[in-house]
XYZ file of C-alpha atoms in Angstrom:
774
model
C -13.965 58.487 -10.696
C -11.201 58.853 -13.249
C -10.006 55.505 -14.608
C -6.363 54.536 -14.574
C -4.222 54.121 -17.695
C -5.365 51.118 -19.723
C -1.868 49.704 -20.227
C -0.145 46.661 -18.831
C -0.934 42.898 -18.821
C -4.155 43.228 -16.814
C -5.536 45.913 -19.154
C -4.398 43.963 -22.231
C -6.178 40.796 -21.082
C -9.288 42.782 -20.144
C -9.346 44.306 -23.599
C -8.763 40.983 -25.374
C -11.417 38.568 -24.150
C -10.504 36.051 -26.879
C -7.083 35.541 -25.304
C -8.669 35.105 -21.863
C -11.188 32.602 -23.214
C -8.461 30.686 -25.032
C -6.418 30.484 -21.829
C -9.453 29.358 -19.835
C -10.328 26.836 -22.537
C -6.776 25.481 -22.438
C -7.023 24.918 -18.682
C -10.484 23.334 -18.860
C -9.975 21.105 -21.901
C -6.387 20.216 -20.962
C -7.465 19.215 -17.467
C -10.349 17.080 -18.708
C -8.147 15.283 -21.254
C -5.447 14.756 -18.638
C -7.858 13.251 -16.095
C -9.627 11.019 -18.604
C -6.687 9.743 -20.638
C -3.290 10.649 -19.163
C -3.254 10.837 -15.361
C -2.662 7.472 -13.712
C -5.429 6.344 -11.341
C -4.478 4.270 -8.317
C -5.619 3.689 -4.753
C -2.284 4.505 -3.125
C 0.642 6.326 -4.750
C 3.327 4.231 -6.367
C 6.449 5.017 -4.352
C 9.601 3.187 -3.333
C 10.385 2.651 0.336
C 14.053 3.713 0.179
C 14.980 0.188 1.263
C 16.693 -2.796 -0.350
C 15.985 -6.222 1.161
C 18.273 -9.241 0.945
C 16.708 -12.596 1.845
C 18.569 -15.885 2.129
C 16.885 -19.211 2.905
C 18.978 -21.729 4.835
C 16.760 -24.737 5.674
C 17.245 -26.263 9.103
C 19.686 -23.627 10.395
C 19.259 -22.024 13.817
C 19.078 -18.233 14.253
C 22.618 -18.192 15.721
C 23.967 -20.091 12.713
C 22.076 -17.751 10.364
C 23.565 -14.711 12.086
C 27.178 -15.923 12.016
C 27.179 -17.574 8.603
C 24.932 -15.234 6.585
C 23.827 -11.998 8.260
C 27.268 -10.789 9.327
C 28.722 -11.543 5.882
C 25.979 -9.567 4.119
C 26.253 -6.635 6.535
C 30.017 -6.365 6.078
C 29.789 -6.574 2.280
C 27.175 -3.835 1.840
C 28.147 -1.482 4.661
C 30.526 0.483 2.438
C 28.090 0.882 -0.484
C 27.511 4.525 -1.301
C 24.100 5.720 -0.096
C 23.554 3.219 2.727
C 21.954 4.944 5.720
C 21.099 2.085 8.078
C 21.106 -1.713 8.080
C 18.493 -3.756 9.975
C 18.839 -7.541 10.050
C 16.710 -10.433 11.224
C 18.087 -13.923 11.850
C 15.294 -16.463 12.224
C 14.823 -20.181 11.904
C 15.836 -21.140 8.367
C 16.167 -17.698 6.808
C 17.907 -14.330 7.034
C 16.534 -10.917 6.147
C 18.761 -7.845 5.808
C 16.978 -4.544 5.144
C 19.161 -1.663 3.970
C 17.708 1.832 4.303
C 19.025 4.263 1.692
C 19.455 8.011 1.796
C 16.545 9.692 0.022
C 18.706 11.857 -2.272
C 20.661 9.087 -4.009
C 20.123 7.121 -7.204
C 18.161 4.157 -5.851
C 18.488 1.834 -8.898
C 22.268 2.310 -8.828
C 22.412 1.646 -5.072
C 20.296 -1.474 -5.600
C 22.664 -2.746 -8.295
C 25.697 -2.020 -6.108
C 24.194 -3.926 -3.182
C 23.240 -6.844 -5.410
C 26.738 -6.987 -6.876
C 28.318 -7.025 -3.409
C 25.986 -9.787 -2.211
C 26.587 -11.881 -5.348
C 30.345 -11.712 -4.688
C 30.031 -13.385 -1.281
C 31.519 -16.902 -1.448
C 31.467 -17.796 2.249
C 27.800 -18.699 2.628
C 27.308 -22.084 4.317
C 26.772 -25.117 2.150
C 23.041 -25.698 1.799
C 22.085 -22.010 1.855
C 19.976 -21.000 -1.136
C 20.953 -18.143 -3.429
C 20.263 -14.636 -2.053
C 17.242 -12.734 -3.350
C 17.819 -8.964 -3.547
C 14.815 -6.662 -4.101
C 14.200 -2.912 -4.199
C 11.138 -2.555 -2.000
C 8.084 -0.809 -3.445
C 4.449 -0.563 -2.399
C 2.385 -3.094 -4.318
C -0.943 -1.738 -5.517
C -3.478 -4.343 -4.410
C -7.047 -3.706 -5.534
C -9.000 -6.584 -4.030
C -8.822 -10.124 -2.683
C -10.945 -13.087 -3.777
C -11.449 -16.024 -1.427
C -11.944 -19.418 -3.089
C -13.148 -21.853 -0.462
C -15.189 -24.980 0.067
C -15.177 -28.642 0.989
C -12.219 -29.759 -1.124
C -8.623 -30.838 -0.643
C -5.741 -28.372 -0.934
C -4.588 -29.592 -4.339
C -8.043 -29.274 -5.892
C -8.460 -25.759 -4.521
C -5.007 -24.784 -5.795
C -5.686 -26.157 -9.277
C -9.029 -24.368 -9.375
C -7.390 -21.125 -8.229
C -4.772 -21.492 -10.969
C -7.468 -22.015 -13.598
C -9.429 -19.015 -12.338
C -6.291 -16.871 -12.293
C -5.568 -17.723 -15.919
C -9.207 -16.976 -16.745
C -9.042 -13.579 -15.053
C -5.717 -12.709 -16.675
C -7.266 -13.263 -20.105
C -9.127 -9.996 -19.570
C -7.045 -7.046 -20.874
C -8.063 -4.968 -17.816
C -6.391 -7.450 -15.412
C -2.627 -7.923 -15.486
C -1.417 -9.269 -12.138
C -2.862 -11.796 -9.685
C -1.003 -13.626 -6.919
C -2.026 -16.605 -4.823
C -1.779 -16.628 -1.020
C -2.787 -18.954 1.763
C -1.002 -21.925 0.225
C 2.479 -23.443 0.148
C 4.796 -23.320 -2.849
C 4.630 -26.116 -5.406
C 7.066 -28.952 -4.902
C 7.726 -32.381 -6.334
C 8.740 -34.587 -3.437
C 10.897 -37.662 -4.044
C 10.903 -39.810 -0.887
C 13.392 -42.675 -0.897
C 13.185 -45.149 2.027
C 16.396 -45.945 3.905
C 16.315 -49.621 2.913
C 16.257 -48.725 -0.789
C 19.193 -46.364 -0.364
C 21.183 -49.118 1.380
C 20.155 -51.772 -1.145
C 21.589 -49.843 -4.077
C 24.385 -48.009 -2.248
C 22.848 -44.574 -2.804
C 22.633 -41.397 -0.771
C 20.089 -38.610 -0.804
C 22.541 -36.086 -2.396
C 23.457 -38.618 -5.113
C 19.808 -39.093 -6.073
C 19.331 -35.316 -6.103
C 22.384 -34.854 -8.329
C 21.096 -37.512 -10.724
C 17.695 -35.786 -11.008
C 19.335 -32.413 -11.574
C 21.579 -33.718 -14.372
C 18.824 -35.597 -16.220
C 16.127 -32.920 -16.154
C 17.612 -30.332 -18.465
C 16.760 -28.336 -21.542
C 19.937 -26.895 -23.040
C 21.119 -25.960 -26.525
C 23.614 -28.315 -28.184
C 24.751 -26.196 -31.113
C 23.554 -26.297 -34.708
C 24.012 -28.263 -37.917
C 24.597 -26.387 -41.164
C 23.540 -27.971 -44.428
C 23.656 -26.679 -47.964
C 20.039 -25.517 -47.769
C 19.491 -24.498 -44.152
C 20.715 -24.465 -40.570
C 19.175 -26.817 -37.970
C 19.375 -26.130 -34.247
C 20.140 -29.011 -31.878
C 18.696 -28.954 -28.365
C 18.480 -31.425 -25.473
C 14.807 -31.704 -24.501
C 14.887 -33.577 -21.181
C 12.991 -30.986 -19.126
C 10.497 -32.547 -16.722
C 7.707 -30.605 -15.042
C 5.470 -33.204 -13.374
C 6.087 -35.971 -10.897
C 5.198 -38.809 -13.257
C 7.858 -37.649 -15.704
C 10.594 -37.932 -13.054
C 9.681 -41.555 -12.370
C 11.290 -42.647 -15.665
C 14.772 -41.471 -14.672
C 17.225 -44.437 -14.507
C 18.876 -44.623 -11.101
C 20.944 -47.804 -11.372
C 22.005 -49.557 -14.597
C 23.323 -53.162 -14.473
C 26.133 -54.524 -16.670
C 23.646 -56.576 -18.676
C 21.506 -53.506 -19.387
C 18.891 -53.876 -16.641
C 17.725 -50.604 -15.129
C 16.231 -49.471 -11.862
C 14.018 -46.440 -12.341
C 13.386 -43.716 -9.807
C 9.757 -44.769 -9.391
C 10.959 -48.270 -8.413
C 12.769 -47.040 -5.318
C 10.932 -43.823 -4.429
C 7.481 -42.409 -3.820
C 7.057 -39.350 -6.054
C 4.437 -36.802 -5.025
C 3.484 -33.819 -7.151
C 2.106 -31.462 -4.521
C 3.156 -28.770 -2.106
C 6.260 -27.891 -0.154
C 6.686 -29.842 3.065
C 5.649 -26.886 5.225
C 2.684 -26.284 7.481
C 1.022 -23.572 5.379
C -2.698 -23.532 4.672
C -5.710 -21.256 5.038
C -9.369 -21.278 6.074
C -12.251 -19.034 5.176
C -15.328 -19.316 7.357
C -13.941 -22.599 8.634
C -13.388 -24.197 5.215
C -10.138 -24.761 3.278
C -9.364 -21.720 1.160
C -6.981 -20.097 -1.291
C -6.833 -16.326 -1.744
C -6.397 -14.547 -5.071
C -4.866 -11.080 -4.636
C -5.556 -8.765 -7.592
C -3.196 -5.843 -8.298
C -3.287 -2.740 -10.469
C -0.440 -2.408 -12.989
C 0.615 0.430 -15.293
C -2.257 2.636 -16.448
C -4.983 0.384 -15.103
C -7.335 1.989 -12.593
C -8.713 0.443 -9.381
C -12.259 0.889 -10.691
C -11.567 -0.714 -14.091
C -9.798 -3.693 -12.490
C -12.546 -4.149 -9.896
C -15.325 -3.927 -12.485
C -13.564 -6.408 -14.768
C -13.065 -8.909 -11.928
C -16.662 -8.645 -10.714
C -17.978 -9.036 -14.251
C -15.978 -12.209 -14.776
C -16.988 -13.572 -11.356
C -20.616 -13.134 -12.371
C -19.939 -15.115 -15.540
C -18.113 -18.046 -13.934
C -19.844 -18.247 -10.538
C -22.423 -20.774 -11.747
C -19.727 -22.959 -13.327
C -17.849 -23.596 -10.065
C -17.760 -27.181 -8.785
C -20.376 -28.114 -6.226
C -19.384 -27.058 -2.725
C -16.929 -24.382 -3.918
C -17.653 -20.682 -3.478
C -15.999 -17.355 -4.301
C -16.226 -14.090 -2.403
C -14.747 -10.658 -3.077
C -13.043 -9.159 -0.022
C -11.333 -5.860 0.750
C -12.302 -4.166 -2.522
C -10.321 -0.924 -2.438
C -12.072 0.336 -5.556
C -15.104 1.011 -3.357
C -13.010 3.289 -1.137
C -11.586 4.950 -4.246
C -15.106 5.585 -5.546
C -16.120 7.030 -2.177
C -13.196 9.477 -2.202
C -13.994 10.549 -5.773
C -17.651 10.977 -4.822
C -16.648 13.039 -1.781
C -14.465 15.293 -3.952
C -17.276 15.715 -6.499
C -19.878 16.460 -3.813
C -17.633 18.997 -2.091
C -16.842 20.656 -5.418
C -20.518 20.944 -6.364
C -21.387 22.204 -2.889
C -18.606 24.802 -3.084
C -19.828 26.000 -6.466
C -23.411 26.319 -5.178
C -22.321 28.208 -2.060
C -20.187 30.649 -4.067
C -23.043 31.383 -6.481
C -25.655 31.766 -3.734
C -23.602 33.892 -1.336
C -21.947 36.124 -3.901
C -25.208 36.337 -5.825
C -26.936 37.543 -2.676
C -24.286 40.076 -1.597
C -22.949 41.216 -4.990
C -24.510 40.165 -8.302
C -25.352 36.875 -10.009
C -23.215 37.486 -13.120
C -20.195 38.295 -10.977
C -20.882 35.237 -8.808
C -20.895 32.988 -11.873
C -17.495 34.147 -13.125
C -15.986 33.957 -9.638
C -17.359 30.435 -9.306
C -15.577 29.453 -12.531
C -12.320 29.887 -10.639
C -12.902 26.512 -8.926
C -13.102 24.251 -12.014
C -10.506 26.325 -13.904
C -7.937 26.090 -11.078
C -8.540 22.412 -10.369
C -8.517 21.287 -13.981
C -5.408 23.343 -14.694
C -3.690 21.651 -11.736
C -4.827 18.267 -13.076
C -3.387 19.201 -16.479
C 0.172 19.381 -15.098
C -0.101 16.357 -12.779
C 1.639 14.001 -15.248
C 4.534 16.471 -15.587
C 4.883 16.501 -11.775
C 4.832 12.715 -11.598
C 1.520 12.671 -9.725
C -1.394 10.272 -10.031
C -5.035 10.577 -9.053
C -4.997 8.670 -5.769
C -6.331 8.933 -2.238
C -3.690 11.507 -1.265
C -4.051 13.806 -4.270
C -7.846 13.725 -4.064
C -7.550 14.696 -0.407
C -5.277 17.572 -1.489
C -7.960 18.841 -3.868
C -10.480 18.711 -1.019
C -8.095 20.729 1.196
C -7.613 23.355 -1.529
C -11.324 23.606 -2.282
C -12.111 25.961 0.573
C -9.175 28.293 -0.145
C -8.681 28.366 -3.886
C -11.516 30.766 -4.692
C -10.671 33.403 -2.053
C -8.518 35.518 -4.360
C -11.197 35.541 -7.066
C -13.749 36.721 -4.496
C -11.482 39.599 -3.453
C -10.846 40.664 -7.062
C -14.474 40.282 -8.097
C -15.769 42.227 -5.077
C -13.371 45.104 -5.716
C -14.369 45.263 -9.389
C -18.026 45.347 -8.306
C -17.243 48.076 -5.768
C -15.554 50.208 -8.453
C -18.517 49.706 -10.785
C -20.889 50.786 -8.013
C -18.887 54.011 -7.727
C -19.750 54.896 -11.318
C -17.005 53.300 -13.436
C -17.789 51.317 -16.540
C -17.218 47.562 -16.262
C -14.067 47.847 -18.422
C -12.503 50.575 -16.290
C -13.683 48.917 -13.075
C -12.118 45.594 -14.128
C -8.727 47.176 -14.834
C -8.685 49.588 -11.884
C -10.206 47.147 -9.381
C -7.823 44.333 -10.287
C -4.705 46.526 -10.150
C -5.717 47.817 -6.742
C -5.739 44.356 -5.136
C -3.170 42.500 -7.271
C -0.328 42.934 -4.771
C -2.296 41.917 -1.638
C -3.872 38.995 -3.529
C -0.437 37.889 -4.748
C 1.038 37.981 -1.267
C -2.000 36.145 0.065
C -1.368 33.356 -2.456
C 2.361 33.316 -1.623
C 1.540 33.086 2.082
C -0.692 30.070 1.473
C 2.004 28.455 -0.661
C 4.641 29.072 2.011
C 2.433 27.338 4.584
C 2.456 24.112 2.538
C 6.103 24.116 1.406
C 7.452 22.414 4.604
C 5.354 19.338 3.785
C 7.222 19.050 0.489
C 10.592 18.977 2.267
C 9.991 16.046 4.635
C 12.485 13.182 4.161
C 11.945 9.446 3.898
C 8.865 7.470 2.963
C 6.613 9.850 4.883
C 7.938 12.738 2.818
C 7.277 10.851 -0.429
C 3.652 10.388 0.585
C 3.014 13.886 1.946
C 4.904 15.551 -0.925
C 1.873 15.068 -3.151
C -0.395 17.205 -0.987
C 1.583 20.495 -1.265
C 2.252 19.927 -4.967
C -1.469 19.781 -5.733
C -2.354 22.651 -3.397
C 0.443 24.905 -4.714
C -0.518 24.159 -8.324
C -4.166 24.973 -7.629
C -3.201 28.215 -5.842
C -0.946 29.277 -8.706
C -3.577 28.722 -11.388
C -6.182 30.364 -9.144
C -3.977 33.480 -9.074
C -3.683 33.443 -12.874
C -7.442 33.013 -13.225
C -8.335 35.783 -10.764
C -5.825 38.368 -12.046
C -6.047 37.800 -15.812
C -9.084 35.712 -16.809
C -11.715 36.975 -14.347
C -11.218 40.721 -15.151
C -11.569 39.970 -18.875
C -14.963 38.383 -18.294
C -16.230 41.071 -15.921
C -14.982 43.849 -18.226
C -17.461 42.830 -20.897
C -20.551 42.420 -18.751
C -23.446 44.233 -20.425
C -24.307 47.682 -19.074
C -27.879 47.420 -20.348
C -30.623 47.298 -17.738
C -32.142 43.931 -16.863
C -34.987 42.776 -19.026
C -37.675 40.253 -18.358
C -39.789 39.929 -15.255
C -37.706 37.183 -13.602
C -34.304 38.849 -14.232
C -35.604 42.258 -13.168
C -37.352 40.846 -10.075
C -34.241 38.913 -8.907
C -31.918 41.820 -9.646
C -34.051 44.265 -7.662
C -34.287 41.899 -4.673
C -30.539 41.246 -4.778
C -29.734 44.948 -4.914
C -32.136 45.642 -2.034
C -30.487 42.969 0.116
C -27.012 44.241 -0.830
C -27.898 47.837 0.188
C -29.319 46.598 3.504
C -26.153 44.610 4.204
C -23.858 47.563 3.395
C -25.862 49.866 5.646
C -25.765 47.279 8.443
C -21.981 47.069 8.164
C -21.693 50.829 8.436
C -24.187 50.996 11.286
C -22.946 48.141 13.495
C -19.592 46.766 12.379
C -18.010 50.176 11.753
C -18.579 51.466 15.340
C -17.347 48.136 16.731
C -14.088 48.432 14.803
C -13.629 52.070 15.910
C -14.165 51.028 19.542
C -11.642 48.211 19.186
C -9.063 50.586 17.697
C -9.650 53.079 20.476
C -8.986 50.361 23.077
C -6.251 48.604 21.154
C -4.202 47.634 24.202
C -7.159 45.798 25.685
C -7.732 43.998 22.352
C -4.046 43.005 22.220
C -4.235 41.747 25.816
C -7.260 39.582 24.970
C -5.490 38.178 21.890
C -2.327 37.382 23.875
C -4.417 35.746 26.609
C -6.183 33.528 24.083
C -2.827 32.574 22.561
C -1.435 31.722 26.019
C -4.474 29.597 26.820
C -4.108 27.744 23.517
C -0.388 27.050 24.109
C -1.092 25.935 27.672
C -3.764 23.525 26.463
C -1.341 22.028 23.944
C 1.477 21.725 26.500
C -0.835 20.101 29.069
C -0.905 16.927 26.993
C -4.649 17.048 26.389
C -4.061 17.524 22.674
C -2.356 14.485 21.172
C 0.250 14.635 18.412
C 0.700 12.120 15.624
C 2.175 12.224 12.131
C -0.651 10.155 10.667
C -4.048 9.590 12.282
C -4.943 5.948 12.726
C -7.473 5.137 10.026
C -9.566 2.047 10.623
C -9.316 -0.809 8.163
C -12.303 -2.639 6.747
C -11.061 -5.722 8.567
C -9.871 -6.567 12.072
C -6.500 -8.313 12.243
C -4.952 -10.688 14.792
C -1.524 -12.312 14.822
C -0.379 -15.111 17.129
C 3.093 -16.619 17.421
C 3.841 -19.803 19.304
C 7.342 -21.073 20.188
C 9.467 -22.348 17.323
C 9.033 -26.047 16.778
C 5.439 -26.071 18.012
C 3.336 -28.744 16.343
C 1.005 -27.312 13.742
C -1.907 -28.959 15.572
C -1.315 -26.531 18.447
C -1.289 -23.615 16.000
C -4.586 -24.837 14.580
C -6.059 -24.967 18.075
C -5.042 -21.362 18.759
C -6.489 -20.361 15.383
C -9.809 -22.014 16.202
C -9.903 -20.156 19.514
C -9.287 -16.803 17.845
C -11.814 -17.461 15.091
C -14.369 -18.677 17.611
C -13.944 -15.544 19.723
C -14.442 -13.350 16.661
C -17.618 -15.230 15.771
C -18.896 -14.722 19.329
C -18.367 -10.961 19.028
C -20.377 -10.944 15.799
C -23.115 -13.048 17.364
C -23.340 -10.817 20.452
C -23.791 -7.759 18.234
C -27.074 -9.241 17.012
C -26.197 -8.253 13.436
C -24.796 -11.164 11.389
C -24.147 -8.790 8.477
C -21.365 -7.177 10.542
C -18.919 -9.826 9.288
C -18.406 -10.680 5.627
C -16.110 -13.600 6.451
C -13.095 -14.693 8.484
C -9.847 -15.629 6.721
C -7.215 -17.539 8.694
C -3.733 -17.940 7.209
C -1.776 -20.579 9.129
C 1.958 -20.933 8.625
C 2.578 -17.746 6.620
C 5.683 -17.046 8.735
C 6.200 -20.647 9.817
C 4.001 -23.399 11.182
C 4.083 -21.737 14.611
C 2.306 -18.563 13.425
C -1.226 -17.700 12.392
C -2.919 -14.590 11.008
C -6.657 -13.954 11.154
C -8.551 -11.255 9.269
C -12.199 -10.604 10.076
C -13.636 -8.765 7.076
C -16.285 -6.346 8.305
C -19.194 -4.701 6.535
C -18.891 -1.371 4.740
C -18.474 1.773 6.895
C -22.118 2.732 6.285
C -23.334 -0.539 7.838
C -20.473 -0.923 10.324
C -20.977 2.581 11.699
C -24.471 1.669 12.921
C -23.227 -1.420 14.785
C -19.647 -0.952 15.994
C -16.380 0.443 14.677
C -13.415 -1.730 13.758
C -11.606 -0.559 16.899
C -14.584 -1.498 19.074
C -14.676 -4.912 17.413
C -10.951 -5.388 18.082
C -11.328 -4.345 21.736
C -14.170 -6.809 22.296
C -12.276 -9.502 20.383
C -9.180 -8.984 22.551
C -11.231 -9.160 25.771
C -13.027 -12.268 24.553
C -9.753 -14.079 23.762
C -7.882 -13.095 26.922
C -4.564 -14.811 27.549
C -3.770 -18.012 25.679
C -1.263 -20.338 27.433
C 1.773 -21.178 25.330
C 1.470 -18.192 22.967
C 4.611 -16.053 22.838
C 3.089 -13.052 21.031
C -0.522 -12.070 20.441
C -1.539 -8.763 18.868
C -4.741 -7.232 17.530
C -4.976 -4.335 15.076
C -7.786 -2.252 13.617
C -5.630 -0.134 11.307
C -3.218 -2.562 9.671
C -1.625 -1.624 6.363
C -2.259 2.129 6.113
C -0.498 5.288 7.309
C -0.731 5.558 11.064
C -1.188 1.803 11.433
C 0.973 -0.707 13.254
C 2.619 -0.430 16.637
C 2.343 2.886 18.462
C 5.873 2.617 19.888
C 9.007 0.716 18.852
C 12.039 0.568 21.158
C 15.375 -0.618 19.761
C 17.982 -2.138 22.082
C 21.587 -2.739 21.010
C 24.332 -4.851 22.549
C 27.007 -7.242 21.330
C 25.998 -9.985 23.779
C 22.803 -11.746 22.665
C 22.076 -13.007 26.171
C 22.180 -9.469 27.564
C 19.813 -8.313 24.826
C 17.451 -11.186 25.502
C 17.201 -10.420 29.214
C 16.917 -6.658 28.670
C 14.110 -6.986 26.096
C 12.171 -9.400 28.317
C 12.469 -7.082 31.319
C 11.465 -4.000 29.301
C 8.447 -5.791 27.821
C 7.343 -6.934 31.274
C 7.583 -3.391 32.675
C 5.722 -1.868 29.726
C 2.960 -4.422 30.165
C 2.231 -3.086 33.654
C 1.308 0.381 32.334
C -2.393 1.112 32.096
C -3.903 1.077 28.579
C -0.764 -0.592 27.152
C -1.367 -3.920 25.455
C 0.018 -6.294 22.795
C 3.607 -5.869 24.032
C 6.271 -8.053 22.382
C 9.858 -8.391 23.561
C 11.090 -8.861 19.969
C 13.048 -12.029 20.735
C 12.126 -15.278 19.033
C 13.974 -18.324 20.396
C 14.732 -21.085 17.930
C 13.974 -24.774 18.082
C 15.825 -27.212 20.281
C 19.141 -28.139 18.741
C 21.330 -31.256 18.681
C 25.055 -30.492 18.403
C 27.464 -33.000 16.788
C 31.270 -33.116 16.814
C 33.685 -35.448 15.033
C 35.384 -37.845 17.473
C 39.031 -38.912 17.024
C 37.771 -42.284 15.740
C 35.679 -40.512 13.122
C 38.636 -38.368 12.103
C 40.747 -41.469 11.664
C 38.108 -42.797 9.247
C 38.448 -39.644 7.141
C 35.092 -38.097 8.087
C 34.768 -34.323 7.826
C 32.271 -31.976 9.455
C 30.924 -30.767 6.111
C 30.345 -34.325 4.886
C 28.504 -35.338 8.060
C 26.399 -32.144 7.980
C 25.525 -32.747 4.342
C 24.417 -36.307 5.105
C 22.398 -35.199 8.132
C 20.701 -32.441 6.185
C 19.911 -34.861 3.390
C 18.274 -37.259 5.827
C 16.368 -34.811 8.011
C 15.610 -31.898 5.689
C 16.085 -33.314 2.230
C 18.235 -32.070 -0.636
C 16.962 -29.755 -3.339
C 17.593 -31.284 -6.728
C 16.023 -28.809 -9.115
C 14.263 -25.455 -9.246
C 12.426 -24.272 -12.346
C 9.282 -22.544 -13.612
C 6.035 -24.352 -14.281
C 3.629 -21.944 -15.882
C 3.363 -18.890 -13.620
C 4.802 -20.671 -10.560
C 8.237 -21.706 -9.438
C 8.489 -25.378 -8.605
C 11.295 -27.261 -6.910
C 12.162 -30.951 -6.745
C 13.335 -32.164 -3.358
C 14.678 -35.577 -2.366
C 14.158 -36.691 1.219
C 13.372 -39.631 3.461
C 9.742 -40.506 4.164
C 8.435 -38.460 7.096
C 8.128 -41.497 9.370
C 11.827 -42.363 8.880
C 13.354 -38.919 9.380
C 13.729 -39.303 13.108
C 15.206 -42.787 12.995
């Protein structure tokens, strides 16, 4: 057969193998360098949620007061900010939360600054409300949790956790660790009523005195002829004992009454019902995060190494345990990608080697690493990291990316079999299929483009998948059209030498000739028969399509954006009425933990559970969260799944009297997790909303296979309402003054808020607990 003209880019690359090898080397070396040193490694992609949250704490206020005094003011101030899509607010006991959803195509940092500026300009917040905290919400990249537990008091556990955190942070591979399962630090100054009356003091006056005497401020500088000396007031106090020396009352003769003389000063925790258990013992949780260019594996390895070093130095009765290590899942996904890649390479070599030729199979196989490493090379430019989503994208592309190289390589082999030299066959065979291969690649790319156009947070997550797949397809096209022909064009025409090479080549050629003859003998007549009866074939195809559409429309095939992926822990949340004594919350927690332990015991496999962590008071003393950490999927799969554990746990618990909301989850925290259905009701009248939500929740609860239904309404505590009588008005009393005095007596007055080490600490003046109701 006469070869075509050896001009054009394909012929030039085929005739210049150095250029092809340089291009292939660039893809391979660039991809390896990018993966090892440049591409960020993380468990879940670092994305923003397109939301800005404003939180305001208002101690002692009811939800109605929060709504009228705080929520409505914030909503009105930020409603006109450019880029605001929707505002969702929550008014609860003692705090307000306003979540602003932004349009996805706006400048988020600018919108955040605009919202913060508008909130900072609000001057109508009630007296006693703390300053608003405005945050641009992002996914935090937690790597693992470490439970520190044992027979010790809360303060000892907290101090030990602080020491361990500082020890961990000394490692350069660890940059961020937070504490959970404990209240915030607080210095409590409790002044009995009789002492206040004896010296004519009030709670706000004591708080003001503490605030004014615990300062560290510059006082200018003194210039001399030789130097300049800075002057600074150094009255900052950080511990309770230091506040005891503050003079409260000074007599005319110089006598002084110190704060410790009239008050009990406790350096401890905030006066809230917040604590945690692990396996029934007091606990504090250390949550370790990945920051910057750190990888989940490097952080996990560094933490485990340090735990091994300090485990024997822990006080007697104190233990540490690593929980929810996401680096293990990250390793599993990387191992899966590597195994699939190796398996794909082996299959390509074996199948193409059997049907075509081993040398051709090798160069076609090279399309897999070349395409993938080239895609990895440009990941930093696309803003992509090596995470669970992008690794899944590589797995998706693995079965498709080498198709074009197979088509090109097979056509070059076919041309060579017809008598062309490898050079002429490479040029002619590639040109013949370039257009269909190109359109095949474009068709695959077009199929993934819609995923890149999805809006919102879901779009930000799924956007990574088409970017990786499209990049791999594009470089696969370059490799198959330009690099592959250059390698096949210079395959030696000399006959095989050596017994092994000659033996394998002869057997391969024999099998190839048998396969070609079988295609002509059996498949060819079948195709001719199908073409002769084309209307029947079309009718069968249409019938199959109709059956498929009917099956989908029948409801037998479910539809979901994200499949529900089981967590490595089972989760339960219980909410009691506001104002419930924490002892009742503890009792509910014990019941939930006990039921979980019964499920583990009934399984007959104690290794099913790695521990049970109960966090009481995370959202108030009336709430509790329980996480049952289960064994790895390899062990768990032989016993029961997380969903099966949750189902048995739910049945074992049943209904608990006095609990307003009780929910169980097996997929908390990941895509597809959370509630299956959310219904939003709107009305101006709160009473109408309350009744409508309760009725809807009751009706939904009657549907089969529907469980964990919440009406969304959380009533506040009982409330005492005060008004100023005419006699009080005649004495000059005002509502704000009475409210301030009441709040000072019942809730306490914050005197100071400052940093102590890595923690924020506040100083609060209040009555002793036993006198607050008097």
